Coordinates of C-alpha atoms in Angstrom, one line a residue:
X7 CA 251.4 -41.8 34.8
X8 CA 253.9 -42.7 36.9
X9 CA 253.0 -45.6 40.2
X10 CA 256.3 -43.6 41.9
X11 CA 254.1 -40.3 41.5
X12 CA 250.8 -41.4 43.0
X13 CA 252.6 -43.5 45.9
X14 CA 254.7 -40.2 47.0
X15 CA 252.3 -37.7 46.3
X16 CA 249.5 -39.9 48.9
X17 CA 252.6 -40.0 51.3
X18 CA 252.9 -35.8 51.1
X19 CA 249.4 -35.5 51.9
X20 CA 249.3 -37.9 54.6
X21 CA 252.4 -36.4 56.0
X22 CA 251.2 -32.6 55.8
X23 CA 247.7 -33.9 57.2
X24 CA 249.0 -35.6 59.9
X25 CA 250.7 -32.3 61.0
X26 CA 248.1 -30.2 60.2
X27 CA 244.5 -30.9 60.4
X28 CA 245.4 -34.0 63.0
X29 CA 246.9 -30.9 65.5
X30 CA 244.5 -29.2 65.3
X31 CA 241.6 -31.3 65.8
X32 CA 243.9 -32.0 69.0
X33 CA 243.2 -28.5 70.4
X34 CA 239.6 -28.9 69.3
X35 CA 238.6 -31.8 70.8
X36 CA 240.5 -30.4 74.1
X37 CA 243.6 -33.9 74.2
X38 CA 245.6 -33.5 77.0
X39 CA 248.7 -35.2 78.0
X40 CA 248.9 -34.9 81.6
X41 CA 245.5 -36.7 81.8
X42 CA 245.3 -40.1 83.4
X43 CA 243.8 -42.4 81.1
X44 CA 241.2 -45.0 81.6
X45 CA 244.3 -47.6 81.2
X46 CA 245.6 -46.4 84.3
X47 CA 241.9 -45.4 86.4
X48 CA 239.9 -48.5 85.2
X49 CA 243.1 -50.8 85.3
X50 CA 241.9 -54.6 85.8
X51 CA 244.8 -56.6 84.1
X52 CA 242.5 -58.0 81.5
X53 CA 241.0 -55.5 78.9
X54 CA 242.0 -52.6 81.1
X55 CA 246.0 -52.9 80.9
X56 CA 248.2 -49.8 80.1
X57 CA 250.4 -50.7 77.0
X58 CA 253.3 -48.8 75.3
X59 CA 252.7 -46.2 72.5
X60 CA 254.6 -49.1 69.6
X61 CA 252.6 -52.2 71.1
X62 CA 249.7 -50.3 70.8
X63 CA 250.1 -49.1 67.3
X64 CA 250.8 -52.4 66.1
X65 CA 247.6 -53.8 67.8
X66 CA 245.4 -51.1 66.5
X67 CA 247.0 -51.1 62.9
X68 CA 246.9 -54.7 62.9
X69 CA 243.3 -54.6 64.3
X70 CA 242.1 -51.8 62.0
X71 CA 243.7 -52.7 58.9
X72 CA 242.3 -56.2 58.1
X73 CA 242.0 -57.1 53.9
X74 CA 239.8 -54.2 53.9
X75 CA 242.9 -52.0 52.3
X76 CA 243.5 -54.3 50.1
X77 CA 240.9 -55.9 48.8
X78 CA 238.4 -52.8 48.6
X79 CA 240.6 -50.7 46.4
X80 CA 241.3 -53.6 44.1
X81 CA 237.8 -54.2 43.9
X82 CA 236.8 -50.8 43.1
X83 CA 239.1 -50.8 40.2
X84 CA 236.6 -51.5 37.5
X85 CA 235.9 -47.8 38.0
X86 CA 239.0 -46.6 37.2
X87 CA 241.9 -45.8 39.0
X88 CA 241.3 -42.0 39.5
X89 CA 237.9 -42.1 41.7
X90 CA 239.6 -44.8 44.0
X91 CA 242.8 -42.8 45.0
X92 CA 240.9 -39.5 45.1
X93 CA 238.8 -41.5 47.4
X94 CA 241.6 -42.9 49.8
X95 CA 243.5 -39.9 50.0
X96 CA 240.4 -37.7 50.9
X97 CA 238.7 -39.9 52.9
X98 CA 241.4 -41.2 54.7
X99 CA 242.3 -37.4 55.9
X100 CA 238.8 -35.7 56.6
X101 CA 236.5 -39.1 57.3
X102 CA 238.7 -41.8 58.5
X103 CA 241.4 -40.4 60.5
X104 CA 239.0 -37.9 62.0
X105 CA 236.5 -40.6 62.8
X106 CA 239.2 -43.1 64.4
X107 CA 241.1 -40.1 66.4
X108 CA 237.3 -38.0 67.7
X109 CA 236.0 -41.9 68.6
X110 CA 239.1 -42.8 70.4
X111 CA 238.7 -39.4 72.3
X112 CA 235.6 -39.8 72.9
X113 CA 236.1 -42.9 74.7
X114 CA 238.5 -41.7 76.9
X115 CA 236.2 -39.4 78.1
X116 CA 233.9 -42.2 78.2
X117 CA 236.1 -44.6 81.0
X118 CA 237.2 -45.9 77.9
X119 CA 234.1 -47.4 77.0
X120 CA 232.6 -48.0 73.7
X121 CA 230.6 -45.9 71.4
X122 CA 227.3 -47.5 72.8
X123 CA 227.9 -46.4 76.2
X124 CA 228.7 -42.8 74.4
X125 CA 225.4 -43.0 73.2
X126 CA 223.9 -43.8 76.2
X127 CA 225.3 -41.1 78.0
X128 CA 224.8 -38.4 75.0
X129 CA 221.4 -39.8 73.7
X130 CA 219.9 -42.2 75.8
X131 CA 219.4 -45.9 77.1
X132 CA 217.3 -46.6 74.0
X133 CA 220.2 -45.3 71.7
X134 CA 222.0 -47.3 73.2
X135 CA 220.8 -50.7 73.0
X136 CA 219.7 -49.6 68.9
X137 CA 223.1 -49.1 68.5
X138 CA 224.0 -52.1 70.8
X139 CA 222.5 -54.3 68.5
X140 CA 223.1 -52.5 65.1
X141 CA 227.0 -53.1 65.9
X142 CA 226.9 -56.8 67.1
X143 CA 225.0 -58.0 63.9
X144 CA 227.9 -55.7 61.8
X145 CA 230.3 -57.5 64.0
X146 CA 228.5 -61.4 63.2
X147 CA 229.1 -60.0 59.4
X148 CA 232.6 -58.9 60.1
X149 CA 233.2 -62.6 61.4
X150 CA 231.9 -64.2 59.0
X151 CA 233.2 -62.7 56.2
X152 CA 236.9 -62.9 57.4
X153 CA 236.5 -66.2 58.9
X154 CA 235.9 -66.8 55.6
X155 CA 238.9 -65.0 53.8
X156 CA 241.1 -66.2 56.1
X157 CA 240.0 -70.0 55.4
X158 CA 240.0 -69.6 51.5
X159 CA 243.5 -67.9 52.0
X160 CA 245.0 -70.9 54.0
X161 CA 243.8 -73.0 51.6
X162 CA 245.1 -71.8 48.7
X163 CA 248.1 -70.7 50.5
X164 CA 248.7 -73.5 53.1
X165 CA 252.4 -72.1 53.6
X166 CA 250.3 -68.7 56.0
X167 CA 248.3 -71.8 57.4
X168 CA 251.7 -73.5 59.6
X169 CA 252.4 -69.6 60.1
X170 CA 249.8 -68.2 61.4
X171 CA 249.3 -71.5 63.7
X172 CA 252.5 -70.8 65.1
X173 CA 252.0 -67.1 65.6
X174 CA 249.6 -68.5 68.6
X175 CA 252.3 -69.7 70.8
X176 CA 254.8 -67.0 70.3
X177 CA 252.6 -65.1 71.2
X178 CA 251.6 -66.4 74.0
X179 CA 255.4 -66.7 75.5
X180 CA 256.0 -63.0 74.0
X181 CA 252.9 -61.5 76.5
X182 CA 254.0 -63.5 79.2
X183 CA 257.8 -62.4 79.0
X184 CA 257.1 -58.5 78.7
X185 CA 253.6 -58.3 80.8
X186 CA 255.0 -61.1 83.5
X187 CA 258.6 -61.6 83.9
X188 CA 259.3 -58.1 82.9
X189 CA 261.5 -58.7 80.1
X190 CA 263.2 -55.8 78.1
X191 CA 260.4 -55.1 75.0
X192 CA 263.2 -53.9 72.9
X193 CA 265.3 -57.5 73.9
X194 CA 262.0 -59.0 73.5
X195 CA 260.5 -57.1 70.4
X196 CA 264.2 -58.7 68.2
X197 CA 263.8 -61.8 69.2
X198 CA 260.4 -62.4 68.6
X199 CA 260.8 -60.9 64.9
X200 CA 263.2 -63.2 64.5
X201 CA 261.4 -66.3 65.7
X202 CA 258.3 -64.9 63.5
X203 CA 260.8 -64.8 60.7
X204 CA 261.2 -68.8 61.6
X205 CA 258.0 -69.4 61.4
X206 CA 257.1 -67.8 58.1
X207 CA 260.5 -70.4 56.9
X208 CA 258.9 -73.3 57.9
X209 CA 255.9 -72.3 57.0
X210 CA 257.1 -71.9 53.5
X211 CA 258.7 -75.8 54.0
X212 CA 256.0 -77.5 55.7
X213 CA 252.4 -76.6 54.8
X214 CA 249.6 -77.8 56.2
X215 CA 246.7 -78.1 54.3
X216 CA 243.1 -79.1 55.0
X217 CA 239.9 -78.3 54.3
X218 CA 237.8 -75.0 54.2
X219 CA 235.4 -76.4 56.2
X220 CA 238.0 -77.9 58.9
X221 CA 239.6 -74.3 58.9
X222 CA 236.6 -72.7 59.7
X223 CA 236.3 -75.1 62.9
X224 CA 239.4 -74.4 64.0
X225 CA 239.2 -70.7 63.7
X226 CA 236.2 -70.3 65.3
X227 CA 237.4 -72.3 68.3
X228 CA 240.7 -70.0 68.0
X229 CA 238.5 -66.9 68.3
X230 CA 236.7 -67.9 71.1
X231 CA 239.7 -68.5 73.2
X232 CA 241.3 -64.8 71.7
X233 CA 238.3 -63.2 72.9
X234 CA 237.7 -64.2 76.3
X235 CA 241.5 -64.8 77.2
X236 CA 242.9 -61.5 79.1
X237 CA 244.3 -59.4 76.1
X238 CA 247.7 -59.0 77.4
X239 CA 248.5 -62.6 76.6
X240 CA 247.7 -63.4 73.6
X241 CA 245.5 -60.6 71.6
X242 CA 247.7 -57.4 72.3
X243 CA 251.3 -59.2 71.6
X244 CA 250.2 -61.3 68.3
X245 CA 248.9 -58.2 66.8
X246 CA 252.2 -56.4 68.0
X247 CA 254.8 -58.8 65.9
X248 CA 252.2 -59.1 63.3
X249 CA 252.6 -55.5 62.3
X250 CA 256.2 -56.1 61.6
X251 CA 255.3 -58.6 59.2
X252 CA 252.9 -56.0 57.9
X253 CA 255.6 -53.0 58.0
X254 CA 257.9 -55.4 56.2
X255 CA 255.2 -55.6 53.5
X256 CA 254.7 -52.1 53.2
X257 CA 258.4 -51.2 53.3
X258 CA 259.4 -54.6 50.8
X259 CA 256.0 -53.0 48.7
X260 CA 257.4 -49.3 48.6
X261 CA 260.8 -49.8 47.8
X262 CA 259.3 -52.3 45.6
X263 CA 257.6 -49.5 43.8
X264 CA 260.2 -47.1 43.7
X265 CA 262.8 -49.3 42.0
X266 CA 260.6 -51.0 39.5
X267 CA 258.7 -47.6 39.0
X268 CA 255.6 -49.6 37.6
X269 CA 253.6 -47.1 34.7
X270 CA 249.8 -46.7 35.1
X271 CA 247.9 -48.5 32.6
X272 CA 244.4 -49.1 33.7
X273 CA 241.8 -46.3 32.7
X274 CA 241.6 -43.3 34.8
X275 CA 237.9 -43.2 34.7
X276 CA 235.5 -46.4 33.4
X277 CA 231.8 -45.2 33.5
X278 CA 229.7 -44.5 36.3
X279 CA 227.4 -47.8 36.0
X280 CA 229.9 -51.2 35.7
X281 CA 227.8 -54.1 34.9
X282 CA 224.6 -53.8 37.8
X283 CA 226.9 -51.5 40.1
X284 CA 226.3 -47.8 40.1
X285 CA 229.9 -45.6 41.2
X286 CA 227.4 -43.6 43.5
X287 CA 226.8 -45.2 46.5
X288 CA 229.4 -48.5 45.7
X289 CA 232.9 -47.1 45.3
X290 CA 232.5 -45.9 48.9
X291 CA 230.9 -48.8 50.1
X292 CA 233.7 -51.1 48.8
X293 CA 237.2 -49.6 49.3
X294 CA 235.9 -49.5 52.7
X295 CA 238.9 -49.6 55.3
X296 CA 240.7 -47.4 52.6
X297 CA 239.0 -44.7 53.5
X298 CA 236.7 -44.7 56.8
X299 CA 235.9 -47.8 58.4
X300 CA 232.8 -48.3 61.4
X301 CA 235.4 -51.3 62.3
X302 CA 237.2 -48.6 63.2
X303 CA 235.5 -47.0 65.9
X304 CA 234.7 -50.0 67.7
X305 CA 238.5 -50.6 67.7
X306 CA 239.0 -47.7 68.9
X307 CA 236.8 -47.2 71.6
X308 CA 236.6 -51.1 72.3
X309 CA 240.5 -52.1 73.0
X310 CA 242.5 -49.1 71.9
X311 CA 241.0 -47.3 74.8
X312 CA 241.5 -49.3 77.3
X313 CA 245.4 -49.7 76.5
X314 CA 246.5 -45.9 75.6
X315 CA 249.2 -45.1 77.9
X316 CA 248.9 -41.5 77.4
X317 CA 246.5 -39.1 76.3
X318 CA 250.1 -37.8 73.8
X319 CA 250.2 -41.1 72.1
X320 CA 246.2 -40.9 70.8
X321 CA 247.1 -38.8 68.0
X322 CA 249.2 -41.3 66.9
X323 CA 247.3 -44.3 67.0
X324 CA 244.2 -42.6 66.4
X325 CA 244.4 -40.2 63.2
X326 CA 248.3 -42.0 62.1
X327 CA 246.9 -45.5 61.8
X328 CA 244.6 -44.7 59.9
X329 CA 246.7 -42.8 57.4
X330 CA 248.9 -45.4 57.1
X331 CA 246.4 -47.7 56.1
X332 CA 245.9 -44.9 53.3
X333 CA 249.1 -45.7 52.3
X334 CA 248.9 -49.7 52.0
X335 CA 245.2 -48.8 50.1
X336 CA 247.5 -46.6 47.8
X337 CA 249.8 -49.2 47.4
X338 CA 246.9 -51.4 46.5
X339 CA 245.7 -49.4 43.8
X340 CA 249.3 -49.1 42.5
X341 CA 249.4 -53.1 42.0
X342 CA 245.9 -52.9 40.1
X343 CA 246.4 -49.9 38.4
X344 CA 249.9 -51.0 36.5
X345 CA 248.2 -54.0 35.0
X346 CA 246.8 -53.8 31.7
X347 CA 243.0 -54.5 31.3
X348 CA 243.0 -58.4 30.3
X349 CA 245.8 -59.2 32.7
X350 CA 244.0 -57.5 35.5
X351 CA 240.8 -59.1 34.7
X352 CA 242.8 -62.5 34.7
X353 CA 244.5 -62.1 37.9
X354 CA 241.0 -61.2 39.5
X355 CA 239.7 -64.6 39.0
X356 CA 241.8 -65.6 41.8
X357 CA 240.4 -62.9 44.1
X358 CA 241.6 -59.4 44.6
X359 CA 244.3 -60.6 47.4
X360 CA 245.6 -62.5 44.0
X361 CA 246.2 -59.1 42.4
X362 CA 248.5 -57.7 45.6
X363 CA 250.0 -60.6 45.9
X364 CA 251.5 -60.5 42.3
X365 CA 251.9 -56.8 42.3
X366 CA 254.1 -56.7 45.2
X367 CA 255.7 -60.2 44.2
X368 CA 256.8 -58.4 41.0
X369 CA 257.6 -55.1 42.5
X370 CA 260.2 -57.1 44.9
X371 CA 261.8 -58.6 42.2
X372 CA 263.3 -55.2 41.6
X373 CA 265.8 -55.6 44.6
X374 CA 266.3 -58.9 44.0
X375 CA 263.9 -61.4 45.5
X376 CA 262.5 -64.3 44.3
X377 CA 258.8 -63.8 42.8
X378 CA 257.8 -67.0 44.4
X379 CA 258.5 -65.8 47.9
X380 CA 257.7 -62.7 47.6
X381 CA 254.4 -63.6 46.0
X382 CA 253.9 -66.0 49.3
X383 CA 255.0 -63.4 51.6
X384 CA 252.8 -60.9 50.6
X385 CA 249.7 -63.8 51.0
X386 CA 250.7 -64.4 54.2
X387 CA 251.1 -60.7 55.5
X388 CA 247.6 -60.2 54.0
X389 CA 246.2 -63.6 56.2
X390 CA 248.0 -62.2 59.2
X391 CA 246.0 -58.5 58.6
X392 CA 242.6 -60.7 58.3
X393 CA 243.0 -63.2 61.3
X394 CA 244.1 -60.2 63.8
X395 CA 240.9 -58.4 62.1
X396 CA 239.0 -61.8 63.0
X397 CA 239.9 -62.3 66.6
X398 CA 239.6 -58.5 67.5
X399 CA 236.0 -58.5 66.1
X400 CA 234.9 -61.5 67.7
X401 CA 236.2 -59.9 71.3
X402 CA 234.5 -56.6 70.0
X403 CA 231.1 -58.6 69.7
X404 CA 231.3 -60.2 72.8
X405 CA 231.7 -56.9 74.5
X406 CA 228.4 -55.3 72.7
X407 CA 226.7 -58.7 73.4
X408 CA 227.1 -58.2 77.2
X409 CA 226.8 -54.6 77.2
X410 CA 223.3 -55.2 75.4
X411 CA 222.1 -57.1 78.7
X412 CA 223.5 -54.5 81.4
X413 CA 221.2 -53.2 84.0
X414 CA 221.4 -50.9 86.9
X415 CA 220.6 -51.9 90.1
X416 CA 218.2 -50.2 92.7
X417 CA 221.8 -49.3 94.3
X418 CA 223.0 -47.8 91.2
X419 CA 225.4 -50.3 90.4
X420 CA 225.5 -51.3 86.7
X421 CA 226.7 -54.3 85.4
X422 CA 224.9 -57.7 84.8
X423 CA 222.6 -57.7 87.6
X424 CA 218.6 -57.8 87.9
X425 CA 217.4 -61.2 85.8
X426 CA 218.8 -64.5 85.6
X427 CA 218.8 -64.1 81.8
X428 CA 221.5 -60.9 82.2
X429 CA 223.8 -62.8 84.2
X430 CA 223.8 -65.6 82.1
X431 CA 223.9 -63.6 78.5
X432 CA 226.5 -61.5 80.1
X433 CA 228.9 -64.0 80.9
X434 CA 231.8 -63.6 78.6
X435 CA 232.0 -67.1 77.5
X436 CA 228.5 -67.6 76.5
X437 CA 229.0 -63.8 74.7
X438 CA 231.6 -65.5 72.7
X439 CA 230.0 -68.1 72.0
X440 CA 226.4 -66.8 70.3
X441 CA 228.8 -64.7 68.7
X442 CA 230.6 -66.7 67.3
X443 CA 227.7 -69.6 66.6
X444 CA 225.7 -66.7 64.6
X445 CA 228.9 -65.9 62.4
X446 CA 229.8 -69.4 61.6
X447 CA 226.5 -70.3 60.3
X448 CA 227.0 -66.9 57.8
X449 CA 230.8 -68.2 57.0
X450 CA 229.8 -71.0 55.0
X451 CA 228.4 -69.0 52.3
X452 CA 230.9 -67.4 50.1
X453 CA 232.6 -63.9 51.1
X454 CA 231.7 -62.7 47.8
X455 CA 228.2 -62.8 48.4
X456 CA 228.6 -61.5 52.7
X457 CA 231.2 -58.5 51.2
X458 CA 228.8 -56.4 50.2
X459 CA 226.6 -56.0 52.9
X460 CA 229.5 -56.1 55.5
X461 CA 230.5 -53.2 53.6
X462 CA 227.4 -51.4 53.8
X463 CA 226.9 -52.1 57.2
X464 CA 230.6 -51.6 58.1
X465 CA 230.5 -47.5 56.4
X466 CA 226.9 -47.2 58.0
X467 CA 228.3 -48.0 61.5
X468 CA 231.0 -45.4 60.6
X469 CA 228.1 -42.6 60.0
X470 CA 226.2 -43.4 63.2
X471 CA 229.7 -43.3 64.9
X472 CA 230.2 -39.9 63.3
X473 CA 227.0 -39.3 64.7
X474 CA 227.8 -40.5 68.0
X475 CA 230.8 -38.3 68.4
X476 CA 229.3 -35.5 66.9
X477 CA 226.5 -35.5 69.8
X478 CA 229.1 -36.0 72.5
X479 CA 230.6 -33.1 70.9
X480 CA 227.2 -31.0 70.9
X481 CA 227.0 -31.9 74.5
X482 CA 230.2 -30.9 76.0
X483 CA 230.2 -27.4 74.3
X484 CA 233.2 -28.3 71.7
X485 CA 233.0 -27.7 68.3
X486 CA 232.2 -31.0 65.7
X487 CA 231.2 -29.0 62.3
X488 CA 234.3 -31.1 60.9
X489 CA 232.2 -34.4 61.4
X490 CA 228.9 -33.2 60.0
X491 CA 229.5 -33.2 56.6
X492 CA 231.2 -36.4 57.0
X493 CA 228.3 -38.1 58.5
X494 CA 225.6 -37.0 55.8
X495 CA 227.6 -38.2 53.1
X496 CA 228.3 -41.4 54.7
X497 CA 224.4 -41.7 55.7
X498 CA 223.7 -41.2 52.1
X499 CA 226.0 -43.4 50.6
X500 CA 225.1 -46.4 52.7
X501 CA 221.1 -46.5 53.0
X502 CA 221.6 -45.7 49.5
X503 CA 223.7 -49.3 49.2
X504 CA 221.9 -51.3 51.5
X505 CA 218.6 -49.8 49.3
X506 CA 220.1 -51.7 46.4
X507 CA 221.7 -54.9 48.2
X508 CA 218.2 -55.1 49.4
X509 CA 216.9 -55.2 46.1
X510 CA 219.6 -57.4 44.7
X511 CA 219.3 -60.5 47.6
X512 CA 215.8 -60.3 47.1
X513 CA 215.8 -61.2 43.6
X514 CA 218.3 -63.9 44.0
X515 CA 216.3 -65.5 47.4
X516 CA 219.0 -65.2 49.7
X517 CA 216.9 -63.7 52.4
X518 CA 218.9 -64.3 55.3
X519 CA 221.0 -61.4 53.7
X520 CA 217.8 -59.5 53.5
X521 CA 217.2 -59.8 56.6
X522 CA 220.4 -58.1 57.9
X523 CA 220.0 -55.6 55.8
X524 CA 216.5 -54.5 56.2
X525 CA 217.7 -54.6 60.3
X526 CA 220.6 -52.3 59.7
X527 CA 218.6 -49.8 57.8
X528 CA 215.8 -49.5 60.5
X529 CA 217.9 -49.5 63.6
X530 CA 220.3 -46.7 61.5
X531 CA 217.0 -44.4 60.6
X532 CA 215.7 -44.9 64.3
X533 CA 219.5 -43.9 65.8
X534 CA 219.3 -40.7 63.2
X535 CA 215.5 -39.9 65.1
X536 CA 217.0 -40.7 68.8
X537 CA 219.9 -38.6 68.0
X538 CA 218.7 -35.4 66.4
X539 CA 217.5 -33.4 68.9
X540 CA 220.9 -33.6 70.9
X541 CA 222.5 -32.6 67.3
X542 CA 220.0 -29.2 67.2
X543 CA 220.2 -28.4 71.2
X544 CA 216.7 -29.3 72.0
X545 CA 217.5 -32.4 73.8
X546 CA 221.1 -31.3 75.1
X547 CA 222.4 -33.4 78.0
X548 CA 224.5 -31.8 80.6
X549 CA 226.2 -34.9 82.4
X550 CA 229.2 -35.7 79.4
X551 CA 232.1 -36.7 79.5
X552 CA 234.0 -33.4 79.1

């Protein structure tokens, strides 16, 4: 088979979805686009700040899209070809998008709050502060293992290291031009390509290398400063320009594709057990971000929200970003699938961002680059989707961190108020910085062995946000049969995994991993009791967000 046929035929669907079932979950969920959003109503000029429809599809892209894409689909290779693509088309149109797009509405109808505060206003206080801390310790994982990726990938590519350093500052001047000075964004958008463009030359001329350990130092202290600095400066316009580094990927990979016209040569279908990995529950645990991403939701209703513009432009960012991550999955699977068994299994032993790397560095040779830099850009692009993943989570933690230690007052004022120890635990700095203590000490084992987990964790968080949107749903008298069968499968699939990784830590003594795990899986069953009766009707609440 041909790689053109599978990459246009995922492109179709996405297309024809997009139209389709993304409209008309539209009308069902009741979007409209003369409604004021919380950008506007909650406005503060530091995670409340009203942003244009293209900044904030490249910051929730960026955010969403991480090496999840990539990585996952690679990794789930050793399958076969077949069950991953029929994976990232389907789930990307009826479980991912319609997770993203029902938890970004939802938290507009929220104040733009997150899917805890959902919960608390659907469920209860106690769901709440279950799902509180079910998300943070996803979030330390999420940390972790990216802090992680991103320091292996700067090491063995030192060229993304100078790079992504300089990203930081153009940033910086970028947010302050548009957000301060007013500057044109389209005046402002070209030149800071441009200069991006700069950076990735003199990146490619002067590397800087050092060592993992120093890199995970410096990232953390990177994070820190992403997460409590106001987002307009630094967060919101790196991920912006980084998405054009990760559009010219996807364009230089299509293109790429169409011109080489790479044949299919991997197995369509392996066996259902590879080595100790059954297909059932771990193809859907590992392509991850492919498909349906928890990530996602906190994205969504963590930043997203707070920045949308318009109610019109949800649509987009919500159910379309997704879907185009379908299509950089798809183009994943493409530079897997065309290799033949021994080469693939070669190329692995550098890691799956190895395998995309080459794949699109040969692809680009078809229009004339040089394998070398193409090869390099594509490592860089996938370090730029992994940092912007990095920094997002860490502000994501900090926020369910100090929304784990609100109170209401007797006045009926809530916030951080009551106790000493809320007012301290909810100060954004010290947020950050538990946050990112707990997921440093995590980073220095390998990603390899914190993937798995993260991933299980990761999907589970993407059934109890199913679950969470499903109740608001329930609630405010709309119907949300189009996430039920969604959320069962993804319930089953990932107490199913973490029943296995369980198993598999235990016997190899690596019981802080254990411990996560057995966590996850009894603060997910106790959510599934808190939240059933508002699923039947018999605990319906009438004070939603409509």
């Amino acid at each position: 088979m041909s790689g053109i046929m599978l990459l246009i035929g995922a492109i179709i669907l996405f297309l024809i979805a997009y139209t389709a079932y993304g409209g008309w979950l539209a009308k069902q969920w009741g979007l409209d686009i003369k409604r004021e959003t919380p950008a506007h109503t909650m406005y503060d000029g530091i995670d409340y700040a009203p942003a244009k429809a293209p900044v904030l599809l490249g910051h929730h892209f960026a955010s969403i899209a991480g090496a999840g894409p990539i990585n996952g689909p690679i990794q789930a290779a050793v399958f076969g070809w077949v069950p991953v693509a029929l994976w990232i088309v389907i789930g990307s149109i009826f479980f991912g998008a319609a997770h993203d797009f029902g938890s970004l509405i939802a938290s507009l109808r929220h104040k733009g709050k997150s899917i805890g505060d959902i919960i608390e206003v659907n469920v209860g206080m106690t769901g709440k502060r279950l799902f509180l801390l079910f998300s943070w310790l996803t979030l330390v994982l999420i940390v972790a293992a990216f802090a992680n990726i991103v320091a292996d990938t700067f090491v063995s590519t030192p060229q993304a290291a100078t790079a992504s350093l300089l990203f930081i500052p153009l940033a910086v001047a970028f947010g302050f031009a548009v957000y301060r000075r007013n500057a044109s964004l389209t005046v402002s958008t070209v030149i800071g390509v441009i200069i991006l463009a700069l950076c990735i030359v003199i990146g490619y001329y002067a590397p800087l290398s050092l060592a993992k350990t120093t890199w995970i130092f410096i990232l953390s202290i990177y994070i820190i400063a992403a997460s409590v600095m106001p987002v307009w400066i630094l967060l919101q316009p790196r991920d912006y320009l980084n998405s054009f580094l990760l559009y010219g990927m996807m364009i230089g990979g299509i293109v790429g594709i169409l011109l080489y016209n790479p044949n299919i040569q991997l197995p369509a279908f392996t066996s259902f057990k590879v080595g100790t990995q059954y297909l059932f529950p771990m193809l859907f645990v590992t392509v991850a971000c492919g498909a349906i991403s928890g990530f996602h939701s906190l994205v969504a209703s963590g930043t997203t929200a707070k920045q949308l513009d318009r109610e019109g432009d949800a649509k987009l960012i919500g159910y379309g970003s997704m879907l185009i991550e379908g299509v950089l999955a798809t183009i994943a699977i493409i530079t897997a699938a065309y290799l033949a068994k021994d080469k693939f299994a070669a190329l692995m032993k550098g890691g799956p961002t190895n395998v995309f790397a080459d794949g699109l560095g040969t692809f680009m040779t078809s229009f004339g680059l040089n394998f070398t830099i193409g090869k390099t850009f594509a490592a860089l692009a996938v370090s730029a989707f992994a940092m912007t993943t990095l920094d997002t989570a860490t502000r994501l933690g900090r926020f369910a961190f100090q929304e784990f230690f609100e109170n209401i007052s007797e006045a009926g004022e809530k916030g951080h108020v009551g106790s000493p120890a809320a007012k301290f635990f909810g100060d954004r700095f010290v947020a950050s910085l538990i946050t990112v203590a707990a997921s440093v000490i995590l980073a220095f084992t390998s990603w390899k062995v914190i993937w798995p987990i993260f991933g299980a964790a990761n999907q589970l968080l993407a059934a109890i946000a199913l679950l969470a949107v499903a109740a608001w749903l329930a609630n405010a008298g709309k119907n949300n049969s189009m996430l039920i069968i969604p959320m069962i499968f993804m319930f089953a699939v990932t107490l199913t995994a973490l029943g296995f990784l369980i198993k598999a830590n235990a016997a190899t003594g690596n019981y802080l991993l254990v411990v996560f795990a057995v966590l996850l899986f009894i603060l997910a069953i106790l959510l599934i009791i808190q939240t059933y009766g508002v699923l039947t009707g018999k605990n319906k609440k009438t004070t939603v967000g409509m």
